[in-house]
Tab-separated table of C-alpha atoms in Angstrom:
chain	number	residue	atom	x	y	z
A	1	LYS	CA	-3.379	-19.250	5.660
A	2	ALA	CA	0.034	-18.387	4.364
A	3	GLY	CA	0.551	-14.747	3.541
A	4	VAL	CA	1.461	-13.117	0.280
A	5	THR	CA	4.894	-14.187	-0.900
A	6	GLN	CA	7.235	-12.541	-3.366
A	7	THR	CA	10.372	-13.758	-5.083
A	8	PRO	CA	13.113	-12.865	-5.285
A	9	ARG	CA	13.509	-10.631	-2.258
A	10	TYR	CA	16.510	-8.780	-3.646
A	11	LEU	CA	17.754	-8.129	-7.164
A	12	ILE	CA	20.645	-6.183	-8.612
A	13	LYS	CA	20.545	-5.393	-12.308
A	14	THR	CA	22.287	-3.018	-14.681
A	15	ARG	CA	20.729	-0.423	-16.928
A	16	GLY	CA	19.185	-1.813	-20.077
A	17	GLN	CA	18.496	-5.250	-18.639
A	18	GLN	CA	15.041	-6.617	-17.954
A	19	VAL	CA	13.674	-8.200	-14.798
A	20	THR	CA	10.752	-10.410	-13.807
A	21	LEU	CA	9.277	-10.415	-10.324
A	22	SER	CA	6.843	-12.973	-8.949
A	23	CYS	CA	3.990	-12.756	-6.480
A	24	SER	CA	1.902	-15.545	-4.957
A	25	PRO	CA	-1.305	-14.292	-3.335
A	26	ILE	CA	-3.040	-15.605	-0.245
A	27	SER	CA	-4.825	-18.847	-1.055
A	28	GLY	CA	-8.282	-18.062	-2.412
A	29	HIS	CA	-7.432	-14.495	-3.330
A	30	ARG	CA	-7.934	-13.803	-6.997
A	31	SER	CA	-6.930	-10.169	-7.246
A	32	VAL	CA	-3.300	-9.086	-7.274
A	33	SER	CA	-2.111	-5.483	-7.365
A	34	TRP	CA	1.420	-4.204	-7.786
A	35	TYR	CA	2.884	-1.055	-6.237
A	36	GLN	CA	6.215	0.697	-6.522
A	37	GLN	CA	7.627	2.255	-3.365
A	38	THR	CA	10.374	4.877	-3.477
A	39	PRO	CA	11.491	7.453	-0.882
A	40	GLY	CA	10.551	10.335	-3.165
A	41	GLN	CA	7.241	9.181	-4.654
A	42	GLY	CA	5.969	6.909	-1.909
A	43	LEU	CA	3.628	4.052	-2.814
A	44	GLN	CA	2.377	4.230	-6.374
A	45	PHE	CA	-0.050	1.860	-8.066
A	46	LEU	CA	1.252	-0.039	-11.088
A	47	PHE	CA	-1.571	-2.393	-12.108
A	48	GLU	CA	-4.136	-4.860	-10.876
A	49	TYR	CA	-4.948	-8.299	-12.214
A	50	PHE	CA	-8.061	-10.347	-11.658
A	51	SER	CA	-8.893	-13.642	-13.321
A	52	GLU	CA	-5.853	-13.344	-15.578
A	53	THR	CA	-6.982	-9.947	-16.888
A	54	GLN	CA	-5.506	-6.550	-16.211
A	55	ARG	CA	-8.265	-4.599	-14.528
A	56	ASN	CA	-6.631	-1.218	-14.358
A	57	LYS	CA	-3.243	0.395	-14.739
A	58	GLY	CA	-1.399	3.239	-13.096
A	59	ASN	CA	0.600	5.974	-14.736
A	60	PHE	CA	3.753	4.084	-15.606
A	61	PRO	CA	5.484	3.655	-18.984
A	62	GLY	CA	4.900	0.629	-21.165
A	63	ARG	CA	8.217	-0.862	-19.999
A	64	PHE	CA	6.250	-2.042	-16.979
A	65	SER	CA	3.999	-4.980	-17.701
A	66	GLY	CA	2.455	-7.869	-15.892
A	67	ARG	CA	0.400	-10.972	-16.161
A	68	GLN	CA	-1.573	-13.350	-14.021
A	69	PHE	CA	-1.812	-17.087	-14.250
A	70	SER	CA	-4.795	-19.369	-13.731
A	71	ASN	CA	-3.645	-20.125	-10.163
A	72	SER	CA	-3.723	-16.343	-9.441
A	73	ARG	CA	0.045	-16.043	-9.190
A	74	SER	CA	1.254	-12.908	-10.877
A	75	GLU	CA	4.434	-11.680	-12.448
A	76	MET	CA	5.553	-8.224	-13.366
A	77	ASN	CA	8.233	-7.427	-15.883
A	78	VAL	CA	10.311	-4.323	-16.360
A	79	SER	CA	12.207	-4.035	-19.609
A	80	THR	CA	15.108	-1.740	-20.470
A	81	LEU	CA	15.801	-0.913	-16.852
A	82	GLU	CA	16.638	2.646	-15.860
A	83	LEU	CA	18.366	3.905	-12.714
A	84	GLY	CA	15.074	5.417	-11.611
A	85	ASP	CA	13.460	1.983	-11.518
A	86	SER	CA	15.358	1.196	-8.328
A	87	ALA	CA	12.623	0.679	-5.767
A	88	LEU	CA	10.786	-1.711	-3.535
A	89	TYR	CA	8.125	-3.513	-5.562
A	90	LEU	CA	5.204	-4.668	-3.499
A	91	CYS	CA	2.324	-6.837	-4.464
A	92	ALA	CA	-0.933	-7.061	-2.584
A	93	SER	CA	-3.783	-9.511	-2.819
A	94	ARG	CA	-7.475	-9.392	-1.986
A	95	GLU	CA	-10.244	-11.909	-2.349
A	96	GLY	CA	-11.776	-10.370	-5.424
A	97	VAL	CA	-12.531	-7.057	-7.032
A	98	ASP	CA	-15.401	-6.681	-4.572
A	99	GLY	CA	-13.080	-7.161	-1.626
A	100	PHE	CA	-11.803	-4.182	0.305
A	101	THR	CA	-8.800	-5.313	2.293
A	102	GLN	CA	-5.463	-5.681	0.539
A	103	TYR	CA	-2.666	-7.686	2.123
A	104	PHE	CA	0.896	-6.923	1.136
A	105	GLY	CA	3.813	-9.195	0.421
A	106	PRO	CA	7.325	-8.496	1.748
A	107	GLY	CA	8.393	-6.882	-1.504
A	108	THR	CA	11.266	-7.256	-3.928
A	109	ARG	CA	14.077	-4.736	-3.535
A	110	LEU	CA	15.346	-3.903	-7.030
A	111	THR	CA	18.600	-2.016	-7.432
A	112	VAL	CA	19.592	-0.826	-10.900
A	113	LEU	CA	23.254	0.059	-11.368
B	1	GLY	CA	-6.932	12.151	-10.548
B	2	GLU	CA	-7.499	11.182	-6.943
B	3	ASN	CA	-5.086	12.646	-4.414
B	4	VAL	CA	-4.498	11.868	-0.750
B	5	GLU	CA	-2.583	14.344	1.371
B	6	GLN	CA	-1.112	13.239	4.688
B	7	HIS	CA	0.189	15.351	7.571
B	8	PRO	CA	2.522	15.595	9.315
B	9	SER	CA	5.388	13.934	7.477
B	10	THR	CA	7.245	13.354	10.744
B	11	LEU	CA	5.938	13.146	14.286
B	12	SER	CA	7.883	12.686	17.484
B	13	VAL	CA	6.131	11.972	20.784
B	14	GLN	CA	7.042	10.829	24.260
B	15	GLU	CA	6.057	7.352	25.323
B	16	GLY	CA	2.574	7.431	26.756
B	17	ASP	CA	1.471	10.473	24.787
B	18	SER	CA	-1.106	10.394	22.000
B	19	ALA	CA	-0.338	10.718	18.296
B	20	VAL	CA	-2.658	11.983	15.582
B	21	ILE	CA	-2.108	11.721	11.832
B	22	LYS	CA	-4.468	13.402	9.383
B	23	CYS	CA	-5.315	12.735	5.753
B	24	THR	CA	-7.503	14.486	3.239
B	25	TYR	CA	-8.824	13.041	0.005
B	26	SER	CA	-10.325	14.548	-3.116
B	27	ASP	CA	-12.618	11.875	-4.615
B	28	SER	CA	-16.055	12.159	-3.018
B	29	ALA	CA	-16.808	8.622	-4.264
B	30	SER	CA	-14.059	7.104	-2.098
B	31	ASN	CA	-15.655	4.647	0.294
B	32	TYR	CA	-12.833	2.762	2.009
B	33	PHE	CA	-10.003	4.190	4.100
B	34	PRO	CA	-7.280	1.881	5.448
B	35	TRP	CA	-4.231	2.692	7.514
B	36	TYR	CA	-0.996	0.750	7.119
B	37	LYS	CA	2.023	0.565	9.395
B	38	GLN	CA	5.402	-0.133	7.855
B	39	GLU	CA	8.399	-0.888	10.001
B	40	LEU	CA	11.862	-0.506	8.537
B	41	GLY	CA	12.545	-3.212	5.966
B	42	LYS	CA	9.128	-4.811	6.369
B	43	ARG	CA	5.888	-4.962	4.457
B	44	PRO	CA	3.006	-2.539	5.045
B	45	GLN	CA	0.642	-4.064	7.608
B	46	LEU	CA	-3.001	-3.099	7.820
B	47	ILE	CA	-3.696	-1.794	11.317
B	48	ILE	CA	-7.208	-0.432	10.983
B	49	ASP	CA	-9.670	0.536	8.285
B	50	ILE	CA	-13.008	2.284	8.007
B	51	ARG	CA	-15.769	2.339	5.434
B	52	SER	CA	-17.663	5.412	4.397
B	53	ASN	CA	-20.859	4.442	6.238
B	54	VAL	CA	-19.078	4.641	9.602
B	55	GLY	CA	-17.812	7.758	11.394
B	56	GLU	CA	-15.427	6.165	13.873
B	57	LYS	CA	-13.807	2.828	14.592
B	58	LYS	CA	-11.652	1.729	17.510
B	59	ASP	CA	-9.314	-1.174	18.115
B	60	GLN	CA	-7.649	-1.041	21.525
B	61	ARG	CA	-5.222	1.917	21.426
B	62	ILE	CA	-5.935	2.773	17.798
B	63	ALA	CA	-8.887	4.661	16.395
B	64	VAL	CA	-9.821	6.148	13.059
B	65	THR	CA	-12.330	8.921	12.458
B	66	LEU	CA	-13.889	9.889	9.157
B	67	ASN	CA	-15.518	13.168	8.159
B	68	LYS	CA	-17.048	12.638	4.732
B	69	THR	CA	-18.306	16.194	4.438
B	70	ALA	CA	-14.840	17.628	4.910
B	71	LYS	CA	-13.204	14.678	3.132
B	72	HIS	CA	-10.714	13.932	5.819
B	73	PHE	CA	-9.890	11.035	8.099
B	74	SER	CA	-7.505	10.689	11.002
B	75	LEU	CA	-5.575	8.033	12.878
B	76	HIS	CA	-5.381	8.337	16.645
B	77	ILE	CA	-2.915	6.297	18.703
B	78	THR	CA	-3.215	6.604	22.476
B	79	GLU	CA	-0.684	5.597	25.134
B	80	THR	CA	2.060	5.329	22.533
B	81	GLN	CA	4.831	2.781	23.024
B	82	PRO	CA	8.304	2.554	21.445
B	83	GLU	CA	7.098	-0.315	19.256
B	84	ASP	CA	4.625	2.075	17.633
B	85	SER	CA	7.612	3.745	15.948
B	86	ALA	CA	7.190	3.203	12.207
B	87	VAL	CA	5.963	4.880	9.045
B	88	TYR	CA	2.189	5.103	8.800
B	89	PHE	CA	0.364	5.389	5.491
B	90	CYS	CA	-3.217	6.363	4.906
B	91	ALA	CA	-5.001	5.389	1.726
B	92	ASP	CA	-8.367	5.557	0.083
B	93	LEU	CA	-10.243	3.433	-2.387
B	94	ASN	CA	-13.241	3.907	-4.594
B	95	GLN	CA	-14.474	0.355	-4.284
B	96	GLY	CA	-16.903	-0.356	-7.064
B	97	GLY	CA	-15.575	2.463	-9.200
B	98	SER	CA	-13.599	2.103	-12.350
B	99	GLN	CA	-10.303	2.455	-10.463
B	100	GLY	CA	-10.277	-0.086	-7.686
B	101	ASN	CA	-6.757	0.590	-6.512
B	102	LEU	CA	-5.510	2.157	-3.306
B	103	ILE	CA	-4.249	5.732	-3.453
B	104	PHE	CA	-1.705	6.348	-0.699
B	105	GLY	CA	-0.608	9.362	1.236
B	106	LYS	CA	3.118	10.082	1.428
B	107	GLY	CA	3.470	8.619	4.900
B	108	THR	CA	4.179	9.835	8.439
B	109	LYS	CA	7.297	8.749	10.264
B	110	LEU	CA	6.319	8.348	13.903
B	111	SER	CA	9.034	8.229	16.537
B	112	VAL	CA	8.099	7.332	20.099
B	113	LYS	CA	10.798	8.274	22.585
B	114	PRO	CA	11.082	6.171	25.755
């Protein structure tokens, strides 16, 4: 099976703009989680979607949002970008909420100028 | 909330030596403990995982041990090779709980010197 894919791989935005990132899970996987990775904070959980519903959410401001489509593909959106939003955004998929193993995509490197 | 502490933050070993990375967790309901390896510029790759009903698991040169009483788990890499150089992350999960997301340690940068 093809692995988790993410687009775009790199993005450069300026403060105040918004951005949308996309994640396609492994075929058959219905759960998608998003993580933010920064040198200072490490890997932090943003939110998880399953069957088009947000299952749980990490401790991030409301500027961070997401959604999931009927084919399990997921998008996350960040509005009113801040310099501190510069990070690697990773998504991970697993078969379902009862599944243990999460497989990561290559990530989207977001730089906010 | 749940917290995972990982030590050391950096580890340098000679090729052929063993490397040990330790993590402690706080949620006694955690029942799944994966380890990920992340090479520079690449995605985290699962290298081994263990569930709470098992005390030890091995896969060739890699092993993980779990002590539920003390709430800590460790990654052991034997006969290290230069290609083992990477950042390693431990994580835990309370599968079946209300928060089914991975909580990660801060990572250990392992350098294997030839």
